[in-house]
């Protein structure tokens, strides 16, 4: 997912160096071409011998908003430094003061990757870059490079609405947040994802760079070069203005940044006309969650607890409700909504609210009966979910009555389940949530479900350590990939319990009158989703439910960063998983499925059709494709600030991502400055000598290369 880096490797070094054969009439020319071609091959070979590329890395890149730039970058030609391994804080003394060969490229142990150390390194010119290793196990004290008050200023609380709750005055939601992701570093920082490459760097350091007897090591020294030059600077206002001017006046515009964007995924329990408008009297319950995450490094966003646990639970609840026989008779419709870009000041939810206000969405805000959001619902040991509500809107009597009814239905739905729902408290504000963007537009009764009463229990919020281990996903050793996909973990069982409670509550809230004991989320489905979204996307189930033309999205390691190219892998997969769980297999041919407009009674305005790969035929290597009809749709998740060209907006998200030319890293041995100068001087001397020799040889060519006369020839 995300953008192509454009990094250039060493491919093509072999197999493309075939010198042309010289023709008899042009022997000199042929020899020259042969020498040049051989030199080119030799050059590639020499480069491979000099440099060791690091292929499994993730960079820190530059992001920008209306007022700031954050992230990292290298100089335009890359930054180089002598490698020094820092495994404990005392090792920093060599880099910051004692070492005789600055600038240094630090190989930093993941346990030291914290705000205190990073600000030390930021304040010195003796550091040219960092390569960070992954700490194993995850730091026990927690690690969150996000803010202590996520999305501050873009939620509902402000000086005009609940000022006592603004800026997390009442509750600091992410107390371990260091804000490291929101700092600006003028040197490159890369994450080393491959332990083998880390070991190669350490071995090079041990062989060449370790100080001997208290004195500095001798040349040659092991060095590292990092390339991550960013094109955008200052702020979104600046970079978007430059890109806009380029697009207006240049034939070949050079865009320097792109808005963070993608698509929201949504579907309804009862089909609606997606191109029309829902009747004003029709009430709809919105169930919402976010599907994106973030960390310090580009496209490293596992988001196990912060995102995946919630949207997997949401998907399981949607499946459970669609299995109920009388859903078509329910008084109120239910809309399942998955917001993209919420990490960056609520991109997805703010866009949906904007579209509803501007009549660009089938629903209007007036259609919303109530709002239920799932937000970090991975259960801890106490098996308690907390119900958060907005104390300001509840001062309105009619809203208070509806919120109280909503809380009662949720509480009653958990009776007999292995999960308990409790109210967080009337004076407790809402945690960072998509619901806040809807409250900014209208007083809507709503509840946000979380596993925390006050501060996040997630100690790795918005970090690379928010992994399956963080939500206690464990598998027996020795399982094959297929067995692992089907294995029902304890985490899957607990999330299925949460999905069951939510589904039963939604059924009641929508006006269902029958017994809800039959409404049950499937732990096996939850297990498959957790495996696919957290461990391995390229699995047999995901392969069977997507379209053949997008099978390339199935990478190995799932990441959930919103990025700038869309839709990203996560969006596609949530779309097709939701269609698989809530849709219907219909008896249509491939042609009919791909062109439902030409098929009578297809009800194209009400449904979406997808021709999916299907499972492998047990008796062959071919698949058995089929057509799925569902109510799953995509809607744009691009901040309204970019639609309105208000790049300095304080109302909407303004996050952009800088463009770059190449991202790469490599190590090599570097000689001393003295040797480099001597080599340069000798090279220049040889060049001058060669030019002089060529000049004199050319001046005396008629003497040196004259053809002797044939003694047998006689002139008359």
Short mmCIF file of N, CA, C and O in Angstrom, two decimals, residues 388-485:
data_model
loop_
_atom_site.label_atom_id
_atom_site.label_comp_id
_atom_site.label_asym_id
_atom_site.label_seq_id
_atom_site.Cartn_x
_atom_site.Cartn_y
_atom_site.Cartn_z
N UNK A 388 -19.00 5.18 27.09
CA UNK A 388 -18.73 6.61 27.22
C UNK A 388 -19.80 7.41 26.48
O UNK A 388 -20.17 7.08 25.36
N UNK A 389 -20.26 8.46 27.11
CA UNK A 389 -21.24 9.36 26.48
C UNK A 389 -20.78 10.80 26.64
O UNK A 389 -19.82 11.08 27.38
N UNK A 390 -21.46 11.71 25.95
CA UNK A 390 -21.10 13.12 25.99
C UNK A 390 -21.92 13.85 27.05
O UNK A 390 -23.15 13.97 26.91
N UNK A 391 -21.29 14.33 28.12
CA UNK A 391 -22.06 15.00 29.19
C UNK A 391 -22.68 16.32 28.76
O UNK A 391 -23.69 16.75 29.35
N UNK A 392 -22.15 16.97 27.75
CA UNK A 392 -22.68 18.27 27.33
C UNK A 392 -24.02 18.11 26.62
O UNK A 392 -25.01 18.77 26.96
N UNK A 393 -24.07 17.22 25.63
CA UNK A 393 -25.33 17.03 24.89
C UNK A 393 -26.40 16.40 25.77
O UNK A 393 -27.60 16.62 25.56
N UNK A 394 -25.99 15.66 26.80
CA UNK A 394 -26.97 15.02 27.69
C UNK A 394 -27.67 16.03 28.60
O UNK A 394 -28.64 15.68 29.28
N UNK A 395 -27.21 17.26 28.61
CA UNK A 395 -27.94 18.29 29.35
C UNK A 395 -29.28 18.60 28.68
O UNK A 395 -30.18 19.13 29.32
N UNK A 396 -29.37 18.27 27.38
CA UNK A 396 -30.64 18.38 26.67
C UNK A 396 -31.52 17.22 27.11
O UNK A 396 -31.13 16.06 27.02
N UNK A 397 -32.72 17.50 27.55
CA UNK A 397 -33.57 16.46 28.15
C UNK A 397 -33.92 15.35 27.17
O UNK A 397 -33.87 14.17 27.53
N UNK A 398 -34.27 15.69 25.94
CA UNK A 398 -34.65 14.66 24.98
C UNK A 398 -33.46 13.77 24.63
O UNK A 398 -33.60 12.55 24.48
N UNK A 399 -32.27 14.37 24.51
CA UNK A 399 -31.06 13.58 24.25
C UNK A 399 -30.76 12.67 25.43
O UNK A 399 -30.40 11.49 25.26
N UNK A 400 -30.93 13.19 26.65
CA UNK A 400 -30.68 12.38 27.85
C UNK A 400 -31.58 11.16 27.89
O UNK A 400 -31.12 10.05 28.22
N UNK A 401 -32.84 11.31 27.54
CA UNK A 401 -33.77 10.17 27.54
C UNK A 401 -33.30 9.11 26.54
O UNK A 401 -33.29 7.91 26.85
N UNK A 402 -32.90 9.54 25.35
CA UNK A 402 -32.47 8.58 24.32
C UNK A 402 -31.14 7.91 24.69
O UNK A 402 -30.96 6.72 24.45
N UNK A 403 -30.24 8.69 25.28
CA UNK A 403 -28.95 8.11 25.70
C UNK A 403 -29.18 7.10 26.81
O UNK A 403 -28.58 6.01 26.81
N UNK A 404 -30.05 7.41 27.74
CA UNK A 404 -30.34 6.49 28.84
C UNK A 404 -30.94 5.19 28.30
O UNK A 404 -30.57 4.10 28.75
N UNK A 405 -31.82 5.31 27.32
CA UNK A 405 -32.40 4.12 26.70
C UNK A 405 -31.33 3.28 26.01
O UNK A 405 -31.31 2.05 26.11
N UNK A 406 -30.42 3.95 25.33
CA UNK A 406 -29.32 3.27 24.64
C UNK A 406 -28.43 2.53 25.63
O UNK A 406 -28.05 1.37 25.42
N UNK A 407 -28.10 3.18 26.74
CA UNK A 407 -27.27 2.55 27.77
C UNK A 407 -27.96 1.34 28.38
O UNK A 407 -27.32 0.30 28.63
N UNK A 408 -29.25 1.46 28.62
CA UNK A 408 -30.00 0.34 29.21
C UNK A 408 -30.03 -0.86 28.27
O UNK A 408 -29.86 -2.00 28.71
N UNK A 409 -30.26 -0.60 26.99
CA UNK A 409 -30.31 -1.70 26.02
C UNK A 409 -28.96 -2.40 25.94
O UNK A 409 -28.88 -3.64 25.91
N UNK A 410 -27.88 -1.63 25.91
CA UNK A 410 -26.54 -2.23 25.86
C UNK A 410 -26.26 -3.05 27.12
O UNK A 410 -25.74 -4.18 27.05
N UNK A 411 -26.58 -2.50 28.27
CA UNK A 411 -26.34 -3.21 29.53
C UNK A 411 -27.14 -4.51 29.59
O UNK A 411 -26.62 -5.56 29.98
N UNK A 412 -28.43 -4.45 29.20
CA UNK A 412 -29.28 -5.65 29.24
C UNK A 412 -28.81 -6.71 28.25
O UNK A 412 -28.96 -7.90 28.49
N UNK A 413 -28.22 -6.27 27.14
CA UNK A 413 -27.74 -7.23 26.13
C UNK A 413 -26.53 -8.01 26.60
O UNK A 413 -26.21 -9.07 26.04
N UNK A 414 -25.83 -7.50 27.61
CA UNK A 414 -24.65 -8.20 28.11
C UNK A 414 -24.97 -9.18 29.22
O UNK A 414 -24.08 -9.91 29.68
N UNK A 415 -26.23 -9.24 29.64
CA UNK A 415 -26.61 -10.17 30.70
C UNK A 415 -26.43 -11.61 30.19
O UNK A 415 -26.91 -11.97 29.13
N UNK A 416 -25.71 -12.40 30.96
CA UNK A 416 -25.46 -13.79 30.58
C UNK A 416 -24.25 -13.97 29.70
O UNK A 416 -23.85 -15.11 29.42
N UNK A 417 -23.66 -12.88 29.24
CA UNK A 417 -22.46 -12.96 28.40
C UNK A 417 -21.21 -12.90 29.28
O UNK A 417 -21.28 -12.57 30.47
N UNK A 418 -20.08 -13.23 28.66
CA UNK A 418 -18.82 -13.19 29.40
C UNK A 418 -18.15 -11.83 29.35
O UNK A 418 -16.94 -11.70 29.53
N UNK A 419 -18.94 -10.82 29.05
CA UNK A 419 -18.43 -9.46 29.03
C UNK A 419 -19.44 -8.57 29.75
O UNK A 419 -20.65 -8.74 29.61
N UNK A 420 -18.94 -7.65 30.54
CA UNK A 420 -19.79 -6.75 31.32
C UNK A 420 -19.68 -5.34 30.78
O UNK A 420 -18.57 -4.86 30.50
N UNK A 421 -20.81 -4.66 30.61
CA UNK A 421 -20.82 -3.27 30.16
C UNK A 421 -21.16 -2.36 31.33
O UNK A 421 -22.15 -2.58 32.02
N UNK A 422 -20.31 -1.35 31.54
CA UNK A 422 -20.53 -0.39 32.62
C UNK A 422 -20.42 1.03 32.09
O UNK A 422 -19.65 1.29 31.16
N UNK A 423 -21.18 1.94 32.70
CA UNK A 423 -21.13 3.33 32.28
C UNK A 423 -19.91 4.00 32.90
O UNK A 423 -19.61 3.85 34.08
N UNK A 424 -19.20 4.77 32.05
CA UNK A 424 -17.97 5.40 32.52
C UNK A 424 -18.24 6.53 33.51
O UNK A 424 -17.39 6.85 34.33
N UNK A 425 -19.40 7.14 33.42
CA UNK A 425 -19.73 8.22 34.35
C UNK A 425 -20.24 9.43 33.61
O UNK A 425 -19.78 9.77 32.51
N UNK A 426 -21.20 10.10 34.23
CA UNK A 426 -21.87 11.22 33.59
C UNK A 426 -20.92 12.39 33.34
O UNK A 426 -21.04 13.12 32.35
N UNK A 427 -19.96 12.57 34.22
CA UNK A 427 -19.05 13.72 34.10
C UNK A 427 -17.82 13.41 33.25
O UNK A 427 -16.96 14.27 33.08
N UNK A 428 -17.74 12.20 32.76
CA UNK A 428 -16.57 11.79 31.97
C UNK A 428 -16.78 12.18 30.50
O UNK A 428 -17.80 11.84 29.90
N UNK A 429 -15.83 12.89 29.86
CA UNK A 429 -16.01 13.26 28.46
C UNK A 429 -15.79 12.07 27.53
O UNK A 429 -15.32 11.01 27.95
N UNK A 430 -16.11 12.27 26.27
CA UNK A 430 -15.86 11.22 25.28
C UNK A 430 -14.36 11.08 25.03
O UNK A 430 -13.63 12.08 24.97
N UNK A 431 -13.88 9.85 24.85
CA UNK A 431 -12.49 9.67 24.41
C UNK A 431 -12.37 10.10 22.95
O UNK A 431 -13.38 10.34 22.28
N UNK A 432 -11.14 10.23 22.41
CA UNK A 432 -10.99 10.54 20.99
C UNK A 432 -11.77 9.52 20.14
O UNK A 432 -11.53 8.31 20.23
N UNK A 433 -12.71 9.99 19.33
CA UNK A 433 -13.61 9.09 18.61
C UNK A 433 -14.26 9.80 17.44
O UNK A 433 -14.42 11.02 17.45
N UNK A 434 -14.67 9.02 16.45
CA UNK A 434 -15.35 9.57 15.27
C UNK A 434 -16.67 10.22 15.64
O UNK A 434 -17.12 11.17 14.98
N UNK A 435 -17.30 9.72 16.69
CA UNK A 435 -18.58 10.26 17.14
C UNK A 435 -18.49 11.76 17.42
O UNK A 435 -19.45 12.51 17.24
N UNK A 436 -17.32 12.21 17.86
CA UNK A 436 -17.16 13.62 18.17
C UNK A 436 -17.39 14.51 16.95
O UNK A 436 -17.90 15.62 17.06
N UNK A 437 -17.01 14.02 15.76
CA UNK A 437 -17.22 14.83 14.56
C UNK A 437 -18.71 14.97 14.23
O UNK A 437 -19.14 16.00 13.70
N UNK A 438 -19.51 13.97 14.55
CA UNK A 438 -20.95 14.05 14.32
C UNK A 438 -21.59 14.99 15.34
O UNK A 438 -22.51 15.74 15.03
N UNK A 439 -21.08 14.96 16.59
CA UNK A 439 -21.61 15.85 17.61
C UNK A 439 -21.31 17.32 17.31
O UNK A 439 -22.06 18.21 17.72
N UNK A 440 -20.23 17.57 16.59
CA UNK A 440 -19.92 18.95 16.20
C UNK A 440 -21.02 19.52 15.30
O UNK A 440 -21.25 20.73 15.26
N UNK A 441 -21.69 18.62 14.56
CA UNK A 441 -22.71 19.06 13.61
C UNK A 441 -24.11 19.05 14.20
O UNK A 441 -24.96 19.85 13.82
N UNK A 442 -24.34 18.10 15.15
CA UNK A 442 -25.72 17.95 15.65
C UNK A 442 -25.71 17.14 16.94
O UNK A 442 -24.88 16.24 17.11
N UNK A 443 -26.63 17.44 17.87
CA UNK A 443 -26.75 16.65 19.09
C UNK A 443 -27.38 15.30 18.74
O UNK A 443 -28.57 15.22 18.45
N UNK A 444 -26.56 14.26 18.76
CA UNK A 444 -27.01 12.92 18.42
C UNK A 444 -26.79 12.02 19.63
O UNK A 444 -25.70 12.01 20.21
N UNK A 445 -27.78 11.24 20.04
CA UNK A 445 -27.56 10.28 21.13
C UNK A 445 -26.54 9.24 20.69
O UNK A 445 -26.65 8.69 19.58
N UNK A 446 -25.55 9.00 21.52
CA UNK A 446 -24.53 8.04 21.11
C UNK A 446 -23.71 7.52 22.27
O UNK A 446 -23.66 8.11 23.35
N UNK A 447 -23.03 6.40 21.99
CA UNK A 447 -22.18 5.73 22.98
C UNK A 447 -20.89 5.29 22.29
O UNK A 447 -20.93 4.81 21.15
N UNK A 448 -19.78 5.44 22.98
CA UNK A 448 -18.50 4.92 22.51
C UNK A 448 -18.08 3.81 23.46
O UNK A 448 -17.95 4.04 24.67
N UNK A 449 -17.88 2.61 22.92
CA UNK A 449 -17.48 1.45 23.74
C UNK A 449 -15.97 1.29 23.71
O UNK A 449 -15.36 1.27 22.63
N UNK A 450 -15.36 1.19 24.88
CA UNK A 450 -13.91 1.00 24.98
C UNK A 450 -13.58 0.02 26.09
O UNK A 450 -14.44 -0.30 26.93
N UNK A 451 -12.31 -0.42 26.13
CA UNK A 451 -11.86 -1.28 27.23
C UNK A 451 -11.22 -0.47 28.35
O UNK A 451 -10.59 -1.03 29.24
N UNK A 452 -11.34 0.85 28.29
CA UNK A 452 -10.73 1.70 29.32
C UNK A 452 -11.77 2.69 29.84
O UNK A 452 -12.57 3.23 29.08
N UNK A 453 -11.72 2.93 31.14
CA UNK A 453 -12.64 3.90 31.75
C UNK A 453 -12.10 5.32 31.59
O UNK A 453 -12.84 6.25 31.26
N UNK A 454 -10.81 5.47 31.87
CA UNK A 454 -10.19 6.79 31.73
C UNK A 454 -9.07 6.69 30.69
O UNK A 454 -9.34 6.67 29.50
N UNK A 455 -7.81 6.63 31.13
CA UNK A 455 -6.69 6.57 30.18
C UNK A 455 -6.69 5.24 29.43
O UNK A 455 -7.19 4.22 29.92
N UNK A 456 -6.09 5.26 28.22
CA UNK A 456 -5.98 4.04 27.41
C UNK A 456 -5.27 2.94 28.19
O UNK A 456 -4.26 3.20 28.86
N UNK A 457 -5.77 1.72 28.07
CA UNK A 457 -5.02 0.57 28.57
C UNK A 457 -3.93 0.17 27.58
O UNK A 457 -2.98 -0.53 27.94
N UNK A 458 -4.08 0.60 26.35
CA UNK A 458 -3.12 0.28 25.30
C UNK A 458 -1.84 1.10 25.50
O UNK A 458 -1.81 2.30 25.27
N UNK A 459 -0.77 0.43 25.91
CA UNK A 459 0.51 1.12 26.17
C UNK A 459 1.31 1.34 24.89
O UNK A 459 2.39 1.94 24.92
N UNK A 460 0.82 0.82 23.76
CA UNK A 460 1.55 0.94 22.50
C UNK A 460 0.70 1.62 21.43
O UNK A 460 0.79 1.30 20.25
N UNK A 461 -0.11 2.57 21.85
CA UNK A 461 -0.99 3.29 20.94
C UNK A 461 -0.18 4.00 19.86
O UNK A 461 0.80 4.68 20.14
N UNK A 462 -0.57 3.81 18.59
CA UNK A 462 0.11 4.41 17.44
C UNK A 462 1.60 4.08 17.42
O UNK A 462 2.44 4.95 17.17
N UNK A 463 1.93 2.83 17.66
CA UNK A 463 3.34 2.44 17.60
C UNK A 463 3.49 1.11 16.89
O UNK A 463 2.53 0.37 16.67
N UNK A 464 4.74 0.79 16.55
CA UNK A 464 5.05 -0.46 15.85
C UNK A 464 4.90 -1.66 16.77
O UNK A 464 4.97 -2.81 16.30
N UNK A 465 4.69 -1.43 18.06
CA UNK A 465 4.55 -2.54 19.00
C UNK A 465 3.08 -2.89 19.28
O UNK A 465 2.81 -3.77 20.11
N UNK A 466 2.15 -2.23 18.59
CA UNK A 466 0.74 -2.56 18.75
C UNK A 466 0.44 -3.77 17.85
O UNK A 466 -0.27 -3.68 16.85
N UNK A 467 0.98 -4.90 18.23
CA UNK A 467 1.02 -6.12 17.43
C UNK A 467 0.04 -7.16 17.99
O UNK A 467 -0.59 -6.92 19.03
N UNK A 468 -0.08 -8.32 17.34
CA UNK A 468 -0.96 -9.37 17.88
C UNK A 468 -0.66 -9.73 19.33
O UNK A 468 -1.56 -10.05 20.11
N UNK A 469 0.62 -9.67 19.71
CA UNK A 469 0.99 -9.99 21.10
C UNK A 469 0.37 -9.00 22.08
O UNK A 469 0.10 -9.35 23.24
N UNK A 470 0.13 -7.78 21.63
CA UNK A 470 -0.43 -6.75 22.50
C UNK A 470 -1.88 -7.06 22.87
O UNK A 470 -2.37 -6.57 23.89
N UNK A 471 -2.59 -7.84 22.05
CA UNK A 471 -3.95 -8.24 22.40
C UNK A 471 -4.00 -9.73 22.75
O UNK A 471 -5.02 -10.38 22.65
N UNK A 472 -2.81 -10.24 23.13
CA UNK A 472 -2.68 -11.60 23.69
C UNK A 472 -3.11 -12.69 22.72
O UNK A 472 -3.69 -13.70 23.12
N UNK A 473 -2.81 -12.49 21.44
CA UNK A 473 -3.06 -13.55 20.46
C UNK A 473 -1.92 -14.56 20.52
O UNK A 473 -0.76 -14.21 20.35
N UNK A 474 -2.27 -15.81 20.79
CA UNK A 474 -1.26 -16.86 20.92
C UNK A 474 -1.71 -18.10 20.17
O UNK A 474 -2.89 -18.47 20.19
N UNK A 475 -0.75 -18.73 19.50
CA UNK A 475 -1.02 -19.95 18.74
C UNK A 475 -0.08 -21.06 19.22
O UNK A 475 1.07 -20.80 19.59
N UNK A 476 -0.54 -22.30 19.19
CA UNK A 476 0.36 -23.42 19.51
C UNK A 476 1.48 -23.51 18.48
O UNK A 476 1.30 -23.14 17.32
N UNK A 477 2.61 -24.02 18.90
CA UNK A 477 3.73 -24.16 17.98
C UNK A 477 3.46 -25.29 16.99
O UNK A 477 2.76 -26.26 17.28
N UNK A 478 4.05 -25.15 15.80
CA UNK A 478 4.00 -26.22 14.82
C UNK A 478 2.79 -26.22 13.91
O UNK A 478 2.63 -27.13 13.09
N UNK A 479 1.92 -25.21 14.03
CA UNK A 479 0.74 -25.17 13.16
C UNK A 479 1.13 -24.71 11.76
O UNK A 479 1.98 -23.83 11.59
N UNK A 480 0.51 -25.32 10.76
CA UNK A 480 0.70 -24.86 9.39
C UNK A 480 -0.05 -23.55 9.20
O UNK A 480 -0.94 -23.21 10.00
N UNK A 481 0.26 -22.77 8.14
CA UNK A 481 -0.49 -21.52 7.90
C UNK A 481 -2.00 -21.74 7.83
O UNK A 481 -2.78 -20.93 8.34
N UNK A 482 -2.42 -22.84 7.21
CA UNK A 482 -3.85 -23.10 7.08
C UNK A 482 -4.48 -23.43 8.43
O UNK A 482 -5.59 -22.98 8.74
N UNK A 483 -3.75 -24.19 9.26
CA UNK A 483 -4.25 -24.51 10.60
C UNK A 483 -4.29 -23.25 11.49
O UNK A 483 -5.21 -23.09 12.30
N UNK A 484 -3.30 -22.39 11.31
CA UNK A 484 -3.26 -21.15 12.09
C UNK A 484 -4.44 -20.26 11.72
O UNK A 484 -5.06 -19.62 12.59
N UNK A 485 -4.78 -20.22 10.43
CA UNK A 485 -5.91 -19.43 9.97
C UNK A 485 -7.21 -19.87 10.65
O UNK A 485 -8.05 -19.05 11.01
#
